Amino acid sequence: MAEVKKASPGTIDRLLDLAWASWEELPSVASEIDDWTFDDQITYVAEWPLEEDRLAVLEGYEKSALMTESQLHRHRLLKSLVSENRPILEEILQP
Amino acid sequence: MDDGPGDPSGVHPTDRLMRELLLTRRKTTPRDVGQIVRRIATAPFMGEVRVPPRDRGLSYLGRTVGARENSRFYHLAKRVAEGQWAEGTTEEAYLQDPKDAVRSSDARVVLYRYRGGDLAAALAPNGMPQWRRGNGPLAYIFVVYSVDRARIVSGYQVSGIGEVQVSGNPLWLK
């Protein structure tokens, strides 16, 4: 379970921004990653455990009632984006 | 401890060991794990890599991240922007922190495969000094090593063991 502690100012918004950017770009990455060099491909995929961790941290903030209404709304939109794009990620992370 | 000379194929014995473990998934010995930890802890960072558009333009220590960038500098700039490492952290310190973490007796090692590439990663408690932590530090350090390139691919902080999700048929060694 992620360690949930009081977020410093701006932390939750920053995590939401970072997560949104990563999950939003998946369709465009999927369309071009086969053309990247091997080094570029593994550099990209090596970051994904961090992206998954970020989702868990955000979930912890929500469950601990540490999000504002606006952050809760953004978090709901993020979760929807994650559901939509997870099959694309699984394709990108193929062994 | 020296891992011995490479074999005639030019593949380092420890990289060959990691490939063999991924293939056979046999039980490992403490010696195997120690060998892998040493290999990761002494590896250099990757060279120049592609930077995703969203990270281009990040500025750190008077230098701006471009479309292709030295991997160590790019990842450091990203980690500072994320609040994981403190402003002012040097590239040398950023490389050293994951290496120090890997050597911890509490480190866990996982082998996995993405996009045809064999990877090893170590997860260890974040023992970084407070002054080198940013304003959003996390409890563990995760360092990713490419078996194919014999280079560190990335190093970052994560919140906890339960949340480190590695796909690619992972093989956790300890």
PDB file of C-alpha atoms in Angstrom:
ATOM      1  CA  MET A   1       0.000   0.000   0.000  1.00  0.00           C
ATOM      2  CA  ALA A   2       1.294   3.424  -0.882  1.00  0.00           C
ATOM      3  CA  GLU A   3       2.415   5.612   1.955  1.00  0.00           C
ATOM      4  CA  VAL A   4      -0.186   8.354   2.220  1.00  0.00           C
ATOM      5  CA  LYS A   5       0.800  11.490   4.044  1.00  0.00           C
ATOM      6  CA  LYS A   6      -0.318  15.082   3.898  1.00  0.00           C
ATOM      7  CA  ALA A   7       0.637  16.430   0.489  1.00  0.00           C
ATOM      8  CA  SER A   8       2.811  19.517   0.279  1.00  0.00           C
ATOM      9  CA  PRO A   9       1.148  22.412  -1.571  1.00  0.00           C
ATOM     10  CA  GLY A  10       0.837  21.673  -5.258  1.00  0.00           C
ATOM     11  CA  THR A  11       1.831  18.013  -4.978  1.00  0.00           C
ATOM     12  CA  ILE A  12      -1.526  16.527  -5.940  1.00  0.00           C
ATOM     13  CA  ASP A  13      -1.990  18.914  -8.855  1.00  0.00           C
ATOM     14  CA  ARG A  14       1.521  18.141 -10.056  1.00  0.00           C
ATOM     15  CA  LEU A  15       0.882  14.386  -9.871  1.00  0.00           C
ATOM     16  CA  LEU A  16      -2.374  14.813 -11.777  1.00  0.00           C
ATOM     17  CA  ASP A  17      -0.585  16.867 -14.454  1.00  0.00           C
ATOM     18  CA  LEU A  18       2.228  14.309 -14.828  1.00  0.00           C
ATOM     19  CA  ALA A  19      -0.088  11.319 -14.943  1.00  0.00           C
ATOM     20  CA  TRP A  20      -2.440  12.948 -17.431  1.00  0.00           C
ATOM     21  CA  ALA A  21       0.410  13.819 -19.789  1.00  0.00           C
ATOM     22  CA  SER A  22       1.767  10.271 -19.733  1.00  0.00           C
ATOM     23  CA  TRP A  23      -1.519   8.490 -20.274  1.00  0.00           C
ATOM     24  CA  GLU A  24      -2.771  10.983 -22.846  1.00  0.00           C
ATOM     25  CA  GLU A  25       0.201  10.528 -25.173  1.00  0.00           C
ATOM     26  CA  LEU A  26      -0.116   6.726 -25.385  1.00  0.00           C
ATOM     27  CA  PRO A  27      -2.015   6.598 -28.727  1.00  0.00           C
ATOM     28  CA  SER A  28       0.615   8.725 -30.442  1.00  0.00           C
ATOM     29  CA  VAL A  29       3.464   6.731 -28.868  1.00  0.00           C
ATOM     30  CA  ALA A  30       1.856   3.482 -30.017  1.00  0.00           C
ATOM     31  CA  SER A  31       1.710   4.760 -33.578  1.00  0.00           C
ATOM     32  CA  GLU A  32       5.443   5.475 -33.757  1.00  0.00           C
ATOM     33  CA  ILE A  33       7.345   3.459 -31.166  1.00  0.00           C
ATOM     34  CA  ASP A  34       8.176   0.648 -33.600  1.00  0.00           C
ATOM     35  CA  ASP A  35      10.212   3.175 -35.591  1.00  0.00           C
ATOM     36  CA  TRP A  36      12.285   4.310 -32.598  1.00  0.00           C
ATOM     37  CA  THR A  37      15.719   2.896 -31.854  1.00  0.00           C
ATOM     38  CA  PHE A  38      15.909   0.049 -29.363  1.00  0.00           C
ATOM     39  CA  ASP A  39      17.512   2.358 -26.772  1.00  0.00           C
ATOM     40  CA  ASP A  40      14.714   4.897 -27.162  1.00  0.00           C
ATOM     41  CA  GLN A  41      12.084   2.185 -26.781  1.00  0.00           C
ATOM     42  CA  ILE A  42      13.486   0.761 -23.552  1.00  0.00           C
ATOM     43  CA  THR A  43      14.065   4.261 -22.176  1.00  0.00           C
ATOM     44  CA  TYR A  44      10.378   4.959 -22.681  1.00  0.00           C
ATOM     45  CA  VAL A  45       9.039   1.702 -21.228  1.00  0.00           C
ATOM     46  CA  ALA A  46      11.400   1.803 -18.226  1.00  0.00           C
ATOM     47  CA  GLU A  47       9.393   4.735 -16.826  1.00  0.00           C
ATOM     48  CA  TRP A  48       6.089   2.891 -16.542  1.00  0.00           C
ATOM     49  CA  PRO A  49       6.465   1.393 -13.062  1.00  0.00           C
ATOM     50  CA  LEU A  50       6.716   5.019 -11.914  1.00  0.00           C
ATOM     51  CA  GLU A  51       3.547   5.944 -13.797  1.00  0.00           C
ATOM     52  CA  GLU A  52       1.660   3.055 -12.182  1.00  0.00           C
ATOM     53  CA  ASP A  53       3.013   4.064  -8.788  1.00  0.00           C
ATOM     54  CA  ARG A  54       1.772   7.605  -9.379  1.00  0.00           C
ATOM     55  CA  LEU A  55      -1.765   6.288  -9.914  1.00  0.00           C
ATOM     56  CA  ALA A  56      -1.548   4.379  -6.620  1.00  0.00           C
ATOM     57  CA  VAL A  57      -0.346   7.481  -4.778  1.00  0.00           C
ATOM     58  CA  LEU A  58      -3.241   9.528  -6.206  1.00  0.00           C
ATOM     59  CA  GLU A  59      -5.691   6.806  -5.208  1.00  0.00           C
ATOM     60  CA  GLY A  60      -4.285   6.987  -1.689  1.00  0.00           C
ATOM     61  CA  TYR A  61      -4.814  10.747  -1.577  1.00  0.00           C
ATOM     62  CA  GLU A  62      -8.417  10.332  -2.692  1.00  0.00           C
ATOM     63  CA  LYS A  63      -9.157   7.603  -0.163  1.00  0.00           C
ATOM     64  CA  SER A  64      -7.606   9.709   2.580  1.00  0.00           C
ATOM     65  CA  ALA A  65      -9.889  12.634   1.634  1.00  0.00           C
ATOM     66  CA  LEU A  66      -6.910  14.849   0.837  1.00  0.00           C
ATOM     67  CA  MET A  67      -8.212  16.038  -2.555  1.00  0.00           C
ATOM     68  CA  THR A  68     -10.226  19.170  -3.228  1.00  0.00           C
ATOM     69  CA  GLU A  69     -13.416  18.976  -5.316  1.00  0.00           C
ATOM     70  CA  SER A  70     -11.496  20.171  -8.347  1.00  0.00           C
ATOM     71  CA  GLN A  71      -8.802  17.537  -7.832  1.00  0.00           C
ATOM     72  CA  LEU A  72     -11.431  14.838  -7.363  1.00  0.00           C
ATOM     73  CA  HIS A  73     -12.964  15.845 -10.692  1.00  0.00           C
ATOM     74  CA  ARG A  74      -9.578  15.728 -12.433  1.00  0.00           C
ATOM     75  CA  HIS A  75      -8.863  12.377 -10.808  1.00  0.00           C
ATOM     76  CA  ARG A  76     -12.126  10.945 -12.143  1.00  0.00           C
ATOM     77  CA  LEU A  77     -11.223  12.132 -15.647  1.00  0.00           C
ATOM     78  CA  LEU A  78      -7.743  10.615 -15.270  1.00  0.00           C
ATOM     79  CA  LYS A  79      -9.150   7.252 -14.237  1.00  0.00           C
ATOM     80  CA  SER A  80     -11.383   7.255 -17.267  1.00  0.00           C
ATOM     81  CA  LEU A  81      -8.405   8.061 -19.521  1.00  0.00           C
ATOM     82  CA  VAL A  82      -6.402   5.252 -17.896  1.00  0.00           C
ATOM     83  CA  SER A  83      -9.190   2.732 -18.542  1.00  0.00           C
ATOM     84  CA  GLU A  84      -9.438   3.858 -22.139  1.00  0.00           C
ATOM     85  CA  ASN A  85      -5.702   3.720 -22.844  1.00  0.00           C
ATOM     86  CA  ARG A  86      -4.599   0.749 -20.743  1.00  0.00           C
ATOM     87  CA  PRO A  87      -4.992  -1.727 -23.647  1.00  0.00           C
ATOM     88  CA  ILE A  88      -2.643   0.493 -25.673  1.00  0.00           C
ATOM     89  CA  LEU A  89      -0.107   0.454 -22.865  1.00  0.00           C
ATOM     90  CA  GLU A  90      -0.295  -3.330 -22.613  1.00  0.00           C
ATOM     91  CA  GLU A  91       0.466  -3.557 -26.304  1.00  0.00           C
ATOM     92  CA  ILE A  92       3.436  -1.201 -25.939  1.00  0.00           C
ATOM     93  CA  LEU A  93       4.799  -3.126 -22.946  1.00  0.00           C
ATOM     94  CA  GLN A  94       4.707  -6.469 -24.698  1.00  0.00           C
ATOM     95  CA  PRO A  95       7.618  -8.764 -23.742  1.00  0.00           C
TER      96      PRO A  95
ATOM     97  CA  MET B   1      34.474  -8.980  -6.090  1.00  0.00           C
ATOM     98  CA  ASP B   2      35.336  -9.533  -9.736  1.00  0.00           C
ATOM     99  CA  ASP B   3      32.777 -11.373 -11.787  1.00  0.00           C
ATOM    100  CA  GLY B   4      35.518 -12.872 -13.909  1.00  0.00           C
ATOM    101  CA  PRO B   5      36.459 -12.394 -17.519  1.00  0.00           C
ATOM    102  CA  GLY B   6      33.828 -12.203 -20.214  1.00  0.00           C
ATOM    103  CA  ASP B   7      33.151 -15.180 -22.406  1.00  0.00           C
ATOM    104  CA  PRO B   8      34.353 -15.365 -26.033  1.00  0.00           C
ATOM    105  CA  SER B   9      30.973 -14.054 -27.234  1.00  0.00           C
ATOM    106  CA  GLY B  10      31.729 -10.772 -25.485  1.00  0.00           C
ATOM    107  CA  VAL B  11      28.710 -11.050 -23.202  1.00  0.00           C
ATOM    108  CA  HIS B  12      29.526 -10.309 -19.587  1.00  0.00           C
ATOM    109  CA  PRO B  13      28.994 -13.401 -17.374  1.00  0.00           C
ATOM    110  CA  THR B  14      26.489 -11.586 -15.164  1.00  0.00           C
ATOM    111  CA  ASP B  15      24.451 -10.394 -18.140  1.00  0.00           C
ATOM    112  CA  ARG B  16      24.497 -13.965 -19.410  1.00  0.00           C
ATOM    113  CA  LEU B  17      23.347 -15.130 -15.967  1.00  0.00           C
ATOM    114  CA  MET B  18      20.393 -12.715 -16.034  1.00  0.00           C
ATOM    115  CA  ARG B  19      19.343 -13.973 -19.463  1.00  0.00           C
ATOM    116  CA  GLU B  20      19.624 -17.566 -18.294  1.00  0.00           C
ATOM    117  CA  LEU B  21      17.475 -16.842 -15.236  1.00  0.00           C
ATOM    118  CA  LEU B  22      14.801 -15.193 -17.369  1.00  0.00           C
ATOM    119  CA  LEU B  23      14.783 -18.219 -19.631  1.00  0.00           C
ATOM    120  CA  THR B  24      14.893 -21.034 -17.084  1.00  0.00           C
ATOM    121  CA  ARG B  25      13.328 -19.216 -14.105  1.00  0.00           C
ATOM    122  CA  ARG B  26      15.395 -21.473 -11.876  1.00  0.00           C
ATOM    123  CA  LYS B  27      15.846 -20.835  -8.174  1.00  0.00           C
ATOM    124  CA  THR B  28      18.625 -18.352  -7.558  1.00  0.00           C
ATOM    125  CA  THR B  29      21.391 -18.411  -4.981  1.00  0.00           C
ATOM    126  CA  PRO B  30      22.504 -15.446  -2.838  1.00  0.00           C
ATOM    127  CA  ARG B  31      25.668 -15.449  -4.945  1.00  0.00           C
ATOM    128  CA  ASP B  32      23.591 -14.984  -8.134  1.00  0.00           C
ATOM    129  CA  VAL B  33      21.739 -12.039  -6.629  1.00  0.00           C
ATOM    130  CA  GLY B  34      24.931 -10.471  -5.276  1.00  0.00           C
ATOM    131  CA  GLN B  35      26.518 -10.749  -8.690  1.00  0.00           C
ATOM    132  CA  ILE B  36      23.541  -8.998 -10.320  1.00  0.00           C
ATOM    133  CA  VAL B  37      23.467  -6.234  -7.709  1.00  0.00           C
ATOM    134  CA  ARG B  38      27.165  -5.542  -8.271  1.00  0.00           C
ATOM    135  CA  ARG B  39      26.623  -5.443 -12.009  1.00  0.00           C
ATOM    136  CA  ILE B  40      23.842  -2.849 -11.698  1.00  0.00           C
ATOM    137  CA  ALA B  41      25.756  -0.837  -9.091  1.00  0.00           C
ATOM    138  CA  THR B  42      28.764  -0.410 -11.347  1.00  0.00           C
ATOM    139  CA  ALA B  43      27.004   0.295 -14.649  1.00  0.00           C
ATOM    140  CA  PRO B  44      27.122   3.674 -16.419  1.00  0.00           C
ATOM    141  CA  PHE B  45      24.002   5.453 -17.651  1.00  0.00           C
ATOM    142  CA  MET B  46      22.729   5.074 -21.218  1.00  0.00           C
ATOM    143  CA  GLY B  47      23.968   7.551 -23.825  1.00  0.00           C
ATOM    144  CA  GLU B  48      21.799   9.878 -25.855  1.00  0.00           C
ATOM    145  CA  VAL B  49      18.074   9.090 -25.985  1.00  0.00           C
ATOM    146  CA  ARG B  50      14.847  10.451 -27.400  1.00  0.00           C
ATOM    147  CA  VAL B  51      12.972  12.850 -25.137  1.00  0.00           C
ATOM    148  CA  PRO B  52       9.154  12.790 -25.242  1.00  0.00           C
ATOM    149  CA  PRO B  53       7.699  16.121 -26.475  1.00  0.00           C
ATOM    150  CA  ARG B  54       6.201  16.860 -23.054  1.00  0.00           C
ATOM    151  CA  ASP B  55       9.660  16.892 -21.439  1.00  0.00           C
ATOM    152  CA  ARG B  56      11.412  18.971 -24.101  1.00  0.00           C
ATOM    153  CA  GLY B  57      12.171  22.454 -22.870  1.00  0.00           C
ATOM    154  CA  LEU B  58      12.693  21.442 -19.259  1.00  0.00           C
ATOM    155  CA  SER B  59      15.482  23.611 -17.935  1.00  0.00           C
ATOM    156  CA  TYR B  60      17.957  22.554 -15.310  1.00  0.00           C
ATOM    157  CA  LEU B  61      21.225  24.062 -14.131  1.00  0.00           C
ATOM    158  CA  GLY B  62      21.186  26.492 -17.024  1.00  0.00           C
ATOM    159  CA  ARG B  63      20.716  23.812 -19.661  1.00  0.00           C
ATOM    160  CA  THR B  64      17.545  23.044 -21.614  1.00  0.00           C
ATOM    161  CA  VAL B  65      16.400  19.525 -22.465  1.00  0.00           C
ATOM    162  CA  GLY B  66      16.178  19.007 -26.230  1.00  0.00           C
ATOM    163  CA  ALA B  67      14.553  16.437 -28.501  1.00  0.00           C
ATOM    164  CA  ARG B  68      17.528  14.108 -28.026  1.00  0.00           C
ATOM    165  CA  GLU B  69      19.502  14.331 -24.853  1.00  0.00           C
ATOM    166  CA  ASN B  70      22.132  12.721 -22.718  1.00  0.00           C
ATOM    167  CA  SER B  71      20.078  10.200 -20.732  1.00  0.00           C
ATOM    168  CA  ARG B  72      21.535  10.983 -17.324  1.00  0.00           C
ATOM    169  CA  PHE B  73      20.946  14.716 -17.667  1.00  0.00           C
ATOM    170  CA  TYR B  74      17.456  14.237 -19.085  1.00  0.00           C
ATOM    171  CA  HIS B  75      16.378  11.935 -16.268  1.00  0.00           C
ATOM    172  CA  LEU B  76      17.895  14.200 -13.627  1.00  0.00           C
ATOM    173  CA  ALA B  77      16.059  17.244 -15.021  1.00  0.00           C
ATOM    174  CA  LYS B  78      12.838  15.238 -15.061  1.00  0.00           C
ATOM    175  CA  ARG B  79      13.298  13.936 -11.506  1.00  0.00           C
ATOM    176  CA  VAL B  80      13.970  17.439 -10.194  1.00  0.00           C
ATOM    177  CA  ALA B  81      10.875  18.795 -11.992  1.00  0.00           C
ATOM    178  CA  GLU B  82       8.848  15.976 -10.418  1.00  0.00           C
ATOM    179  CA  GLY B  83      10.088  16.945  -6.955  1.00  0.00           C
ATOM    180  CA  GLN B  84      11.978  13.687  -6.385  1.00  0.00           C
ATOM    181  CA  TRP B  85      15.494  15.138  -6.284  1.00  0.00           C
ATOM    182  CA  ALA B  86      16.361  18.599  -4.985  1.00  0.00           C
ATOM    183  CA  GLU B  87      17.283  21.580  -7.131  1.00  0.00           C
ATOM    184  CA  GLY B  88      21.056  21.693  -7.396  1.00  0.00           C
ATOM    185  CA  THR B  89      21.586  17.905  -7.500  1.00  0.00           C
ATOM    186  CA  THR B  90      24.474  17.149  -9.839  1.00  0.00           C
ATOM    187  CA  GLU B  91      24.493  14.419 -12.483  1.00  0.00           C
ATOM    188  CA  GLU B  92      27.139  12.577 -10.478  1.00  0.00           C
ATOM    189  CA  ALA B  93      25.011  12.605  -7.320  1.00  0.00           C
ATOM    190  CA  TYR B  94      21.939  11.498  -9.265  1.00  0.00           C
ATOM    191  CA  LEU B  95      23.854   8.518 -10.634  1.00  0.00           C
ATOM    192  CA  GLN B  96      25.289   7.684  -7.229  1.00  0.00           C
ATOM    193  CA  ASP B  97      22.009   7.669  -5.259  1.00  0.00           C
ATOM    194  CA  PRO B  98      20.441   4.712  -7.101  1.00  0.00           C
ATOM    195  CA  LYS B  99      23.759   2.868  -6.990  1.00  0.00           C
ATOM    196  CA  ASP B 100      24.002   3.334  -3.233  1.00  0.00           C
ATOM    197  CA  ALA B 101      20.414   2.134  -2.884  1.00  0.00           C
ATOM    198  CA  VAL B 102      21.069  -0.983  -4.954  1.00  0.00           C
ATOM    199  CA  ARG B 103      23.867  -2.010  -2.602  1.00  0.00           C
ATOM    200  CA  SER B 104      21.481  -1.988   0.386  1.00  0.00           C
ATOM    201  CA  SER B 105      20.977  -5.394   2.003  1.00  0.00           C
ATOM    202  CA  ASP B 106      17.231  -4.715   1.755  1.00  0.00           C
ATOM    203  CA  ALA B 107      17.312  -4.335  -2.024  1.00  0.00           C
ATOM    204  CA  ARG B 108      15.051  -6.574  -4.085  1.00  0.00           C
ATOM    205  CA  VAL B 109      15.883  -7.468  -7.675  1.00  0.00           C
ATOM    206  CA  VAL B 110      13.500  -8.211 -10.537  1.00  0.00           C
ATOM    207  CA  LEU B 111      14.211  -9.420 -14.062  1.00  0.00           C
ATOM    208  CA  TYR B 112      11.704  -8.806 -16.848  1.00  0.00           C
ATOM    209  CA  ARG B 113      11.378  -8.309 -20.569  1.00  0.00           C
ATOM    210  CA  TYR B 114       9.879  -5.426 -22.558  1.00  0.00           C
ATOM    211  CA  ARG B 115       9.856  -5.113 -26.342  1.00  0.00           C
ATOM    212  CA  GLY B 116      12.431  -7.848 -26.805  1.00  0.00           C
ATOM    213  CA  GLY B 117      14.846  -6.278 -24.331  1.00  0.00           C
ATOM    214  CA  ASP B 118      15.979  -7.917 -21.103  1.00  0.00           C
ATOM    215  CA  LEU B 119      15.848  -5.612 -18.107  1.00  0.00           C
ATOM    216  CA  ALA B 120      16.870  -5.911 -14.472  1.00  0.00           C
ATOM    217  CA  ALA B 121      15.702  -3.554 -11.767  1.00  0.00           C
ATOM    218  CA  ALA B 122      16.488  -3.102  -8.120  1.00  0.00           C
ATOM    219  CA  LEU B 123      14.102  -1.703  -5.551  1.00  0.00           C
ATOM    220  CA  ALA B 124      15.539  -0.430  -2.293  1.00  0.00           C
ATOM    221  CA  PRO B 125      14.623   1.894   0.581  1.00  0.00           C
ATOM    222  CA  ASN B 126      15.335   5.527  -0.158  1.00  0.00           C
ATOM    223  CA  GLY B 127      18.322   6.346   2.015  1.00  0.00           C
ATOM    224  CA  MET B 128      19.170   9.618   0.311  1.00  0.00           C
ATOM    225  CA  PRO B 129      20.241  12.500   2.514  1.00  0.00           C
ATOM    226  CA  GLN B 130      17.398  14.938   3.239  1.00  0.00           C
ATOM    227  CA  TRP B 131      19.119  17.824   1.517  1.00  0.00           C
ATOM    228  CA  ARG B 132      19.186  15.964  -1.797  1.00  0.00           C
ATOM    229  CA  ARG B 133      15.465  15.136  -1.684  1.00  0.00           C
ATOM    230  CA  GLY B 134      12.990  17.347  -3.521  1.00  0.00           C
ATOM    231  CA  ASN B 135       9.621  18.451  -2.171  1.00  0.00           C
ATOM    232  CA  GLY B 136       7.908  15.198  -3.188  1.00  0.00           C
ATOM    233  CA  PRO B 137      10.268  12.394  -2.167  1.00  0.00           C
ATOM    234  CA  LEU B 138       9.071   8.797  -2.043  1.00  0.00           C
ATOM    235  CA  ALA B 139      10.027   5.876   0.187  1.00  0.00           C
ATOM    236  CA  TYR B 140      11.901   3.677  -2.308  1.00  0.00           C
ATOM    237  CA  ILE B 141      14.366   3.987  -5.156  1.00  0.00           C
ATOM    238  CA  PHE B 142      13.899   1.942  -8.324  1.00  0.00           C
ATOM    239  CA  VAL B 143      16.794   1.617 -10.758  1.00  0.00           C
ATOM    240  CA  VAL B 144      16.404  -0.004 -14.168  1.00  0.00           C
ATOM    241  CA  TYR B 145      19.311  -1.712 -15.984  1.00  0.00           C
ATOM    242  CA  SER B 146      19.392  -2.883 -19.601  1.00  0.00           C
ATOM    243  CA  VAL B 147      21.004  -6.306 -19.885  1.00  0.00           C
ATOM    244  CA  ASP B 148      21.390  -5.802 -23.631  1.00  0.00           C
ATOM    245  CA  ARG B 149      23.184  -2.468 -23.310  1.00  0.00           C
ATOM    246  CA  ALA B 150      24.880  -3.037 -19.924  1.00  0.00           C
ATOM    247  CA  ARG B 151      23.700   0.440 -18.984  1.00  0.00           C
ATOM    248  CA  ILE B 152      21.384   1.995 -16.435  1.00  0.00           C
ATOM    249  CA  VAL B 153      18.239   3.122 -18.221  1.00  0.00           C
ATOM    250  CA  SER B 154      16.557   5.128 -15.475  1.00  0.00           C
ATOM    251  CA  GLY B 155      16.426   5.730 -11.750  1.00  0.00           C
ATOM    252  CA  TYR B 156      13.501   7.148  -9.817  1.00  0.00           C
ATOM    253  CA  GLN B 157      11.616   7.051  -6.556  1.00  0.00           C
ATOM    254  CA  VAL B 158       8.422   5.094  -5.932  1.00  0.00           C
ATOM    255  CA  SER B 159       6.056   4.977  -2.991  1.00  0.00           C
ATOM    256  CA  GLY B 160       6.146   1.357  -1.933  1.00  0.00           C
ATOM    257  CA  ILE B 161       6.797  -2.240  -2.804  1.00  0.00           C
ATOM    258  CA  GLY B 162       3.101  -3.014  -3.253  1.00  0.00           C
ATOM    259  CA  GLU B 163       2.760  -0.445  -6.006  1.00  0.00           C
ATOM    260  CA  VAL B 164       5.754  -1.337  -8.142  1.00  0.00           C
ATOM    261  CA  GLN B 165       3.961  -2.958 -11.035  1.00  0.00           C
ATOM    262  CA  VAL B 166       6.268  -4.580 -13.525  1.00  0.00           C
ATOM    263  CA  SER B 167       4.701  -6.449 -16.416  1.00  0.00           C
ATOM    264  CA  GLY B 168       6.775  -8.441 -18.915  1.00  0.00           C
ATOM    265  CA  ASN B 169       6.534 -11.741 -16.963  1.00  0.00           C
ATOM    266  CA  PRO B 170       8.654 -10.478 -14.047  1.00  0.00           C
ATOM    267  CA  LEU B 171      10.957 -12.737 -12.057  1.00  0.00           C
ATOM    268  CA  TRP B 172      11.533 -11.355  -8.535  1.00  0.00           C
ATOM    269  CA  LEU B 173      14.767 -12.730  -7.090  1.00  0.00           C
ATOM    270  CA  LYS B 174      14.474 -11.508  -3.499  1.00  0.00           C
TER     271      LYS B 174
END
